[in-house]
Each structure stands twice: as structure tokens, then as C-alpha cells.
Short mmCIF file of C-alpha atoms and ligand atoms in Angstrom, two decimals:
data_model
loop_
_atom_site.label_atom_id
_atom_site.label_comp_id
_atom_site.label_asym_id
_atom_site.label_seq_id
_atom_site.Cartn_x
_atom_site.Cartn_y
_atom_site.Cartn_z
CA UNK A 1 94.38 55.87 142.71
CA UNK A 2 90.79 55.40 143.84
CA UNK A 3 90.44 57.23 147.54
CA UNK A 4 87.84 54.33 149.83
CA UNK A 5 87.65 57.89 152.02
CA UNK A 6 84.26 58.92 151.19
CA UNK A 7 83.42 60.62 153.77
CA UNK A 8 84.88 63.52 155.71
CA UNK A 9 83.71 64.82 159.16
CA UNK A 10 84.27 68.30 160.81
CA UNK A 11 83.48 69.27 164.07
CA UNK A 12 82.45 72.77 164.61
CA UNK A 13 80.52 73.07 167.54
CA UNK A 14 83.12 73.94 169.51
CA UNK A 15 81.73 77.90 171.34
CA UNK A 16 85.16 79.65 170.37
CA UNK A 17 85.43 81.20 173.70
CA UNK A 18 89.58 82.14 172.82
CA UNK A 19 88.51 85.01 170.11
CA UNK A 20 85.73 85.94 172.28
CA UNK A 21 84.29 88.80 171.86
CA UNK A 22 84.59 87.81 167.68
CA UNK A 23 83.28 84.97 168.18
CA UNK A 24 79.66 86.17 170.19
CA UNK A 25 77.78 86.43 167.14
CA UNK A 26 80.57 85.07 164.42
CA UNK A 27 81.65 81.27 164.79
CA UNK A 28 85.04 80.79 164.89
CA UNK A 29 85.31 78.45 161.94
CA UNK A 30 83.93 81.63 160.16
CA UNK A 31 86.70 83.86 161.03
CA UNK A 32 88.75 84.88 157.39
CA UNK A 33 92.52 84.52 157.02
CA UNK A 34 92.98 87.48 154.39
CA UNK A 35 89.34 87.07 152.94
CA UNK A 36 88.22 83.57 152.89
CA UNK A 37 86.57 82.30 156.33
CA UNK A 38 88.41 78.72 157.86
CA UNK A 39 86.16 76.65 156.92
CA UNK A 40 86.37 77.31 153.40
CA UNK A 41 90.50 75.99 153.23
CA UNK A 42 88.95 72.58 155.18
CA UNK A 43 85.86 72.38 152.65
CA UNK A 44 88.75 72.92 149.77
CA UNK A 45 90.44 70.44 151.51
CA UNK A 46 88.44 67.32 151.72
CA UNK A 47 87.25 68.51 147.98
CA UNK A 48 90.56 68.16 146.66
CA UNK A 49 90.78 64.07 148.60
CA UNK A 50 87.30 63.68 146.48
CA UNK A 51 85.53 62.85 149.41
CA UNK A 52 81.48 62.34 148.16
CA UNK A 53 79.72 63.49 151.61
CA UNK A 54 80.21 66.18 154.21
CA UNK A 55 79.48 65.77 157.79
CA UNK A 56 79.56 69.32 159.43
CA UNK A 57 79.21 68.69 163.15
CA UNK A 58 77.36 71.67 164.36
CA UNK A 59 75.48 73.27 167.36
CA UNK A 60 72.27 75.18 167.18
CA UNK A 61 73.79 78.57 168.35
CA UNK A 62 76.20 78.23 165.25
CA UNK A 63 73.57 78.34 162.22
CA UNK A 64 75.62 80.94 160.39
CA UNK A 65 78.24 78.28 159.61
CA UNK A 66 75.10 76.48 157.52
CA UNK A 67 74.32 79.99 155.65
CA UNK A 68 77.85 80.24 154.52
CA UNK A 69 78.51 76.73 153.34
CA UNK A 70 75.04 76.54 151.67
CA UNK A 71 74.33 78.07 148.49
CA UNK A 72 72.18 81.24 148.23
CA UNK A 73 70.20 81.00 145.27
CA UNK A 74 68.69 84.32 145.93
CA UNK A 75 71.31 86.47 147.23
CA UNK A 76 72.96 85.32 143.25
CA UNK A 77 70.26 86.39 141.61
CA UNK A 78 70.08 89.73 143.04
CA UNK A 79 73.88 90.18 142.48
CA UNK A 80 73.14 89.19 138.89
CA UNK A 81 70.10 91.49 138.43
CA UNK A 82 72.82 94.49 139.62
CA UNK A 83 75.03 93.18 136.97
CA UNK A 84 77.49 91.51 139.66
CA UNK A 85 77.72 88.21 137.79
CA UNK A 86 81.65 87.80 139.08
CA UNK A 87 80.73 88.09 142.61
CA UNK A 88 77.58 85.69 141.50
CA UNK A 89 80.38 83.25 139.74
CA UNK A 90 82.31 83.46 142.79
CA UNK A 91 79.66 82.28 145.48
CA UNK A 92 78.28 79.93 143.13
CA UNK A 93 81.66 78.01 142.76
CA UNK A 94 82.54 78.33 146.41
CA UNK A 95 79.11 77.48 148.18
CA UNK A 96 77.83 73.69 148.54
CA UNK A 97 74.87 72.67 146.54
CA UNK A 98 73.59 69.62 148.23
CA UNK A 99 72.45 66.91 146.03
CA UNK A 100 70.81 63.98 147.78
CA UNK A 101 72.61 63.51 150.86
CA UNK A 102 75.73 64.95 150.00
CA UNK A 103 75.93 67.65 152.45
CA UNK A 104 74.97 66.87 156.33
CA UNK A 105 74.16 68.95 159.39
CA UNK A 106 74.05 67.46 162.71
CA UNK A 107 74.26 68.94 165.52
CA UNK A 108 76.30 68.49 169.12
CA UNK A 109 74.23 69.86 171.75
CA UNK A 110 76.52 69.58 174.26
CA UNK A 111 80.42 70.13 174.69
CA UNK A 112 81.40 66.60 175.72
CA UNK A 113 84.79 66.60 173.56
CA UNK A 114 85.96 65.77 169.80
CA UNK A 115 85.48 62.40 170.13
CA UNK A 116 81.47 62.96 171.35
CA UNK A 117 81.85 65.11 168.61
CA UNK A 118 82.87 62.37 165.64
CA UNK A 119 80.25 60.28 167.11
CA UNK A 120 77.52 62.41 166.69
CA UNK A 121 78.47 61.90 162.68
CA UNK A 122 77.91 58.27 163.05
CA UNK A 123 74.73 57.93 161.53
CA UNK A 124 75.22 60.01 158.42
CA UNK A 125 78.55 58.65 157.29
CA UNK A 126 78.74 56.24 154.38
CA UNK A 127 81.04 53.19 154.85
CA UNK A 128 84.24 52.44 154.92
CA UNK A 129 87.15 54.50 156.50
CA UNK A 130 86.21 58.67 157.04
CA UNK A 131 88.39 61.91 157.56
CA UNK A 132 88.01 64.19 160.40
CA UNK A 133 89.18 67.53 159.97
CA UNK A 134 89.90 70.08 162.26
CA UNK A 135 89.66 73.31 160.76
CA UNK A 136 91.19 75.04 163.33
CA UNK A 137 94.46 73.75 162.02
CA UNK A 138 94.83 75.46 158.88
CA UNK A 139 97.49 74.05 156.30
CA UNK A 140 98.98 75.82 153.63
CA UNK A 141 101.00 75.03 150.71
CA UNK A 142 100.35 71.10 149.78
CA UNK A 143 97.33 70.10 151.12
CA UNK A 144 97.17 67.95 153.49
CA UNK A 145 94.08 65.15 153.17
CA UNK A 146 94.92 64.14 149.37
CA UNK A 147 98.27 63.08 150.36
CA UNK A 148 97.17 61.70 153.49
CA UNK A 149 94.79 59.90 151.95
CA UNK A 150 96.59 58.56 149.22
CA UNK A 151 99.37 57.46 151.91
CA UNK A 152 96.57 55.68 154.13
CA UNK A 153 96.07 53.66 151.13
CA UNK A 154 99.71 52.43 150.89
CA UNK A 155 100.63 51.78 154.66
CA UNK A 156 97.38 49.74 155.67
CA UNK A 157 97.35 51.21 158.91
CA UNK A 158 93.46 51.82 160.21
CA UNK A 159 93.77 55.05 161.38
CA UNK A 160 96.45 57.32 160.49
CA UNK A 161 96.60 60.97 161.97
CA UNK A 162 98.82 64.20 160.51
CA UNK A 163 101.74 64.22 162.71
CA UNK A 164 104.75 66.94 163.32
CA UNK A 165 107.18 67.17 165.73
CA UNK A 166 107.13 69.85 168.13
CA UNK A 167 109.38 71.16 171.01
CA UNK A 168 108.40 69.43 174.73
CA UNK A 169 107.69 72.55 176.32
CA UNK A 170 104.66 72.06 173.59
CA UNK A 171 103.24 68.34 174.00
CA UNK A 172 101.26 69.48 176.44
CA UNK A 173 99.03 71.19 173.73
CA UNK A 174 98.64 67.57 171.66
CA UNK A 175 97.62 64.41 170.97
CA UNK A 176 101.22 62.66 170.75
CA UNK A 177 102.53 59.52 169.54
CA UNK A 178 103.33 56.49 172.08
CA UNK A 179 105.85 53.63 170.79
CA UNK A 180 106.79 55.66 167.72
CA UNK A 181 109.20 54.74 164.89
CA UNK A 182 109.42 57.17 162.18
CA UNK A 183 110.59 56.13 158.80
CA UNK A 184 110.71 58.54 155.68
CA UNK A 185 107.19 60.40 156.28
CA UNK A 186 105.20 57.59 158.09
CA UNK A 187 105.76 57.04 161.85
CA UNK A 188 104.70 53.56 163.16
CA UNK A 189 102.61 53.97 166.97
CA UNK A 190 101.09 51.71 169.22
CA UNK A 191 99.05 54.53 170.86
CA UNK A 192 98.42 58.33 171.81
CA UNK A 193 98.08 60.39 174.83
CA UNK A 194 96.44 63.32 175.00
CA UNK A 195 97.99 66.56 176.46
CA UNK A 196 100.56 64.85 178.29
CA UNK A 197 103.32 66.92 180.39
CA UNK A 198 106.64 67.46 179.28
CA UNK A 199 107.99 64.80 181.90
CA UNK A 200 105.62 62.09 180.78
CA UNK A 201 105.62 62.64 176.56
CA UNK A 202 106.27 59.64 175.26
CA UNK A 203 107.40 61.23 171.86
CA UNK A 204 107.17 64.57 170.51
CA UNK A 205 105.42 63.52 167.67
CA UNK A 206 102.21 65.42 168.02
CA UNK A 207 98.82 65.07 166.28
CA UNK A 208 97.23 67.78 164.12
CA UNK A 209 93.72 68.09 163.17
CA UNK A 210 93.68 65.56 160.04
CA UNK A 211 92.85 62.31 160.85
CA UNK A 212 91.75 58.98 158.16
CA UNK A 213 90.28 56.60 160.88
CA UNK A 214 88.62 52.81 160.79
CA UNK A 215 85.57 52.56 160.74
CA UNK A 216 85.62 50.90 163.87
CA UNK A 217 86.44 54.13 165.73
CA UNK A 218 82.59 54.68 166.16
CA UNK A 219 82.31 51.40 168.13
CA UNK A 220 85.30 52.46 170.52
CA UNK A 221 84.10 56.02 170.79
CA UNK A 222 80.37 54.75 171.91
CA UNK A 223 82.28 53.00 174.68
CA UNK A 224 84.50 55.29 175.12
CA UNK A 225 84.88 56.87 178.94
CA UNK A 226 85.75 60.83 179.55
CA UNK A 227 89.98 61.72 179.64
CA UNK A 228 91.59 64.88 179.49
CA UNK A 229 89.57 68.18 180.62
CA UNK A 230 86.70 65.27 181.57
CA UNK A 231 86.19 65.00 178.06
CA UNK A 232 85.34 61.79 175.71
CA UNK A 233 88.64 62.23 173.62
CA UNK A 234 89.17 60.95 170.11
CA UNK A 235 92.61 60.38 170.67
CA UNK A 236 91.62 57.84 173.28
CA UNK A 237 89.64 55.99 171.03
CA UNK A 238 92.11 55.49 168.76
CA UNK A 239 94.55 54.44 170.88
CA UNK A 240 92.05 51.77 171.88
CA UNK A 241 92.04 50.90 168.66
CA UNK A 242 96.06 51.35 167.86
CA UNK A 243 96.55 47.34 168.67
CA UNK A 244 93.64 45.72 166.61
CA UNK A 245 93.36 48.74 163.71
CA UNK A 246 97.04 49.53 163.37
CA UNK A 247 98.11 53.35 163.70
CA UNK A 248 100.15 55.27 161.66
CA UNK A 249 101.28 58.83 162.12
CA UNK A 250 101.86 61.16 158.31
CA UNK A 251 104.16 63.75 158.32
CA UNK A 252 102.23 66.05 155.77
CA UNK A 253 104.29 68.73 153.47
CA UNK A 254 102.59 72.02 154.04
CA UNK A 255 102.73 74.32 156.91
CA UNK A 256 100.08 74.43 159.88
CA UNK A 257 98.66 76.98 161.25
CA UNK A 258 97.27 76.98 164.82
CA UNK A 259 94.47 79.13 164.09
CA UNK A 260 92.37 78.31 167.24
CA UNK A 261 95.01 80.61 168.79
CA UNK A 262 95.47 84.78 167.79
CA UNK A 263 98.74 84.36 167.08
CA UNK A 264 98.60 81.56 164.88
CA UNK A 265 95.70 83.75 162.84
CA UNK A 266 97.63 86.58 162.48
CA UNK A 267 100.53 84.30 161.49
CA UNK A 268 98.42 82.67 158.79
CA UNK A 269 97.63 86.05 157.55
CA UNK A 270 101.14 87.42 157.22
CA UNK A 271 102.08 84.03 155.67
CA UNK A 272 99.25 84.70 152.80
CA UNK A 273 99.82 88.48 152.63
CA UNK A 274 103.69 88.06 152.29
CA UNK A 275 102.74 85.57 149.15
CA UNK A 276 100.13 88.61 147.28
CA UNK A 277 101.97 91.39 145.53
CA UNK A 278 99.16 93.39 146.09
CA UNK A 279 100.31 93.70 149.80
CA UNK A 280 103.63 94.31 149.37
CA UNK A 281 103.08 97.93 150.00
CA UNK A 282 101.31 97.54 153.28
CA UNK A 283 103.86 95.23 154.26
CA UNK A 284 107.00 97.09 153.68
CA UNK A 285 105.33 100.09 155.19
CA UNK A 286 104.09 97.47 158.28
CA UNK A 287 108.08 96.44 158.91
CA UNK A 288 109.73 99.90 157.95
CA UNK A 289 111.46 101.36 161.29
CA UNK A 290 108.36 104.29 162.37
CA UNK A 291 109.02 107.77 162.14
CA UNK A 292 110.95 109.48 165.28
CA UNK A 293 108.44 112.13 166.69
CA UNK A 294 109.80 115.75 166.38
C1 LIG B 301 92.64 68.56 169.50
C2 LIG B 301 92.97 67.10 169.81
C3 LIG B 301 94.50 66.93 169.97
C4 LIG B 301 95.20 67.44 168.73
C5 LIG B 301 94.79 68.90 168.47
C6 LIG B 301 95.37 69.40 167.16
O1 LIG B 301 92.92 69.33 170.65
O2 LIG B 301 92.29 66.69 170.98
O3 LIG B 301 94.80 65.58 170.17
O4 LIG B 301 96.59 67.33 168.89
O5 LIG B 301 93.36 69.03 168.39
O6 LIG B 301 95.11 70.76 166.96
P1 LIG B 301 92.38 70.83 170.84
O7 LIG B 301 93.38 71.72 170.17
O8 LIG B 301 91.03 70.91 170.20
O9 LIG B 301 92.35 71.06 172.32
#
């Protein structure tokens, strides 16, 4: 099936201040699970959905996050000239080469929220419906925008989001589901909160960080007034949007990650580690009961 996603956005201007002191001179989005840095499982990501442009949503202080998604040209040739052509292969095939406008930078000066965030993209997106991902939210196994995208196709909601359901000592962490009805893996909403307590959830589906929204998302988020934290929220925009748009909520099949949190990075890592025989050693040696001292 032909994907009408052609664009995908991702917002990393975000200052990272939970891995702090990492994240002083490294941005967060750069941080590796096992050896490949976050953003490099989103760009996989929206490569796999075929999206043709990427809108990286950046701020100044982050330019590092533009040296490792652009190619090098001369950093391969020097690994070439010391006979290094694998590593050469290797960054070649992983790195972006922009052709035409393929590849965007814009930047977020200031930290005015996720949805400010997605609307700083608007000019550089090309039309139609576009992803946002969130590559804080790292998902293994299946991934998760082809088969959103291919399920945005068949529903005919507007926006759809990645849903899971989570315990309610949790919503408070999410965007969750109002008015939903799940059936199979597509759950039916008529809007979103964000962060809500416990007391007030009104589901515990909860919103991860892959969204396939309208078009018209832009228009709501320019009008869009600050929620949560004082912040101009995406989820508020598209529950603005829920009644005209239609929202739909995809339970995706791999498993997610928190990664904005250190537990949910070392998670990740155990998860890949347990999956690489070449760790198997420093595993069993990890979980074997430690020596009693003489
Ligand atoms: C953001 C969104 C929230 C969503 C979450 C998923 O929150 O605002 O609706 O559920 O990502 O990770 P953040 O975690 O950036 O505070």
C-alpha cells in the first residue's frame, strides 16, 4: 500500500536536564542503547514507513545532533585512506545524505512545549498527513510507524496516536485517551488529556511518542493556548481536533522503552544485550550470586 505520510517530524530540542550531567555537552537524543545513539532507531523508524522528508526540530545549543545525522564526507575518506572501508561502509549507510530538501533543520528557540515544537515544522513539511516521533520512546521488536501508518490508512481517523495501557498510578505521566472504545488494536476517542491524576483519568489508555496527525493540527496548534506545565501541548491540539478530524488510538506490537528516564535506558540496554550472544558472558557473570568476602 502507498503510505500519503510523507513527512515525519521529531522534536529534539528538548535540554535533557533528567541525564544531566550526560547530557551538558551530549544531547540526549544522542545517548546509545548498546552502541547506536536514539535517534538513530527513530531515523530507522520513519525510514522503514518510507517517509520522503525529515523534519528534525532542533535548538542551537544541540548542533551535535546535525553532525551525527549528516554525512561526513571527510571523516570517510580518511577512514578509507587507513584502510577502514567497513567502518566507512557503516557511516555511509547510516548517515543522511540530503538531496534537495529531503533533510530539514529548524530550530525551537525556546521551550514552549511539543506542540510549539510540531509547529515550528510547519513550514518545511510537505502536504498531506505527517508523523511525529518522539525518540525518547524507543520501540523494539516490530516497528512501530510502518504499521501505524499502514493502519491510519485503513481506519480514516485524522490523527491517530500509539496507545498502551498502563497502570493508574501511571496516567499521570501521559497523554490518555477520553471516550475510548477499544476494538482488536484500534481504540476509538473523542479526546485526550494530558497528565491527568489518577482520580480524574478518563481511561488508561495512554499515548506514546508516535503520532500520524491531520494536517489540520498546524491550524489548531497556531491557536492553540498553554496546558499542562504552562506549556502549548500537542495533545491539546488534537483533542481540539478529535470531533472534526476523528481520533484513533493504535495499539502497536513492539515493546517501548521510556528512555527519557535512567531506568528505562538501562532497561533498553539489558533488553538488547540479553538478545546478543556476544554478551551472554557479561550477563551471566552480571546476575551470578557475588562472591562472599573471606
Ligand atoms: C509527551 C506527551 C505525552 C505523551 C508522552 C509519551 O510527554 O506530552 O502526551 O504521553 O510524551 O512519552 P513527555 O514525556 O515529553 O512529558
Amino acid at each position: 500500500m502507498s503510505t500519503p505520510v510523507r513527512t515525519a517530524i521529531f522534536p529534539v530540542a528538548g535540554l535533557g536536564t533528567r541525564f544531566l550531567p550526560a547530557t551538558k555537552a551530549t544531547p540526549k537524543e544522542l545517548l546509545p542503547v548498546i552502541d547506536t545513539p536514539l535517534i538513530q532507531y527513530a531515523i530507522d523508524e520513519a525510514q522503514a514507513a518510507g517517509v520522503e522528508r525529515m523534519v528534525f526540530v532542533s535548538h542551537p545549543s544541540k548542533g551535535a545532533i546535525e553532525r551525527y545525522v549528516l554525512d561526513d564526507a571527510a571523516l570517510r575518506a580518511s577512514l578509507r585512506e587507513k584502510g577502514k572501508e567497513d567502518l566507512a561502509d557503516a557511516l555511509r549507510e547510516a548517515a543522511l545524505c540530503p538531496r534537495g530538501d529531503d533533510v530539514v533543520f529548524t530550530m525551537q528557540d525556546e521551550p514552549l512545549g511539543l506542540g510549539h515544537a510540531v509547529l515550528c515544522a510547519r513550514d518545511h513539511v510537505l502536504p498531506g498527513p505527517v508523523a511525529v516521533i518522539l525518540p525518547d520512546d524507543l520501540i523494539l521488536g516490530t516497528p512501530c510507524l510502518p504499521e501505524m501508518v499502514e493502519a491510519y490508512g485503513a481506519t480514516g481517523a485524522g490523527h491517530m496516536v500509539a496507545t498502551m495501557t498502563v497502570p493508574r498510578d501511571e496516567v499521570s505521566k501521559y497523554g490518555i485517551l477520553d471516550g475510548a472504545e477499544t476494538a482488536g488494536r484500534i481504540t476509538r476517542a473523542s479526546g485526550m488529556v494530558e497528565k491527568p491524576a489518577p482520580e480524574a483519568a478518563p481511561s488508561r489508555e495512554a499515548v506514546v511518542g508516535r503520532y500520524v496527525l491531520d494536517a489540520s493540527i498546524f491550524e489548531a496548534l497556531a491557536t492553540q493556548e498553554p496546558g499542562a506545565g504552562g506549556e502549548i501541548q500537542l495533545t491539546d491540539a488534537i483533542a481540539r481536533g478529535a470531533e472534526r478530524s476523528g481520533l484513533a488510538g493504535f495499539r502497536f506490537s513492539g515493546t517501548r522503552f521510556d528512555c527519557g528516564s535512567k531506568a528505562g535506558m538501562l532497561r533498553a540496554t539489558l533488553h538488547l544485550a540479553a538478545q546478543d550472544p556476544d554478551y551472554a558472558d557479561v550477563l551471566a557473570e552480571m546476575s551470578a550470586p557475588a562472591p562472599r568476602a573471606a
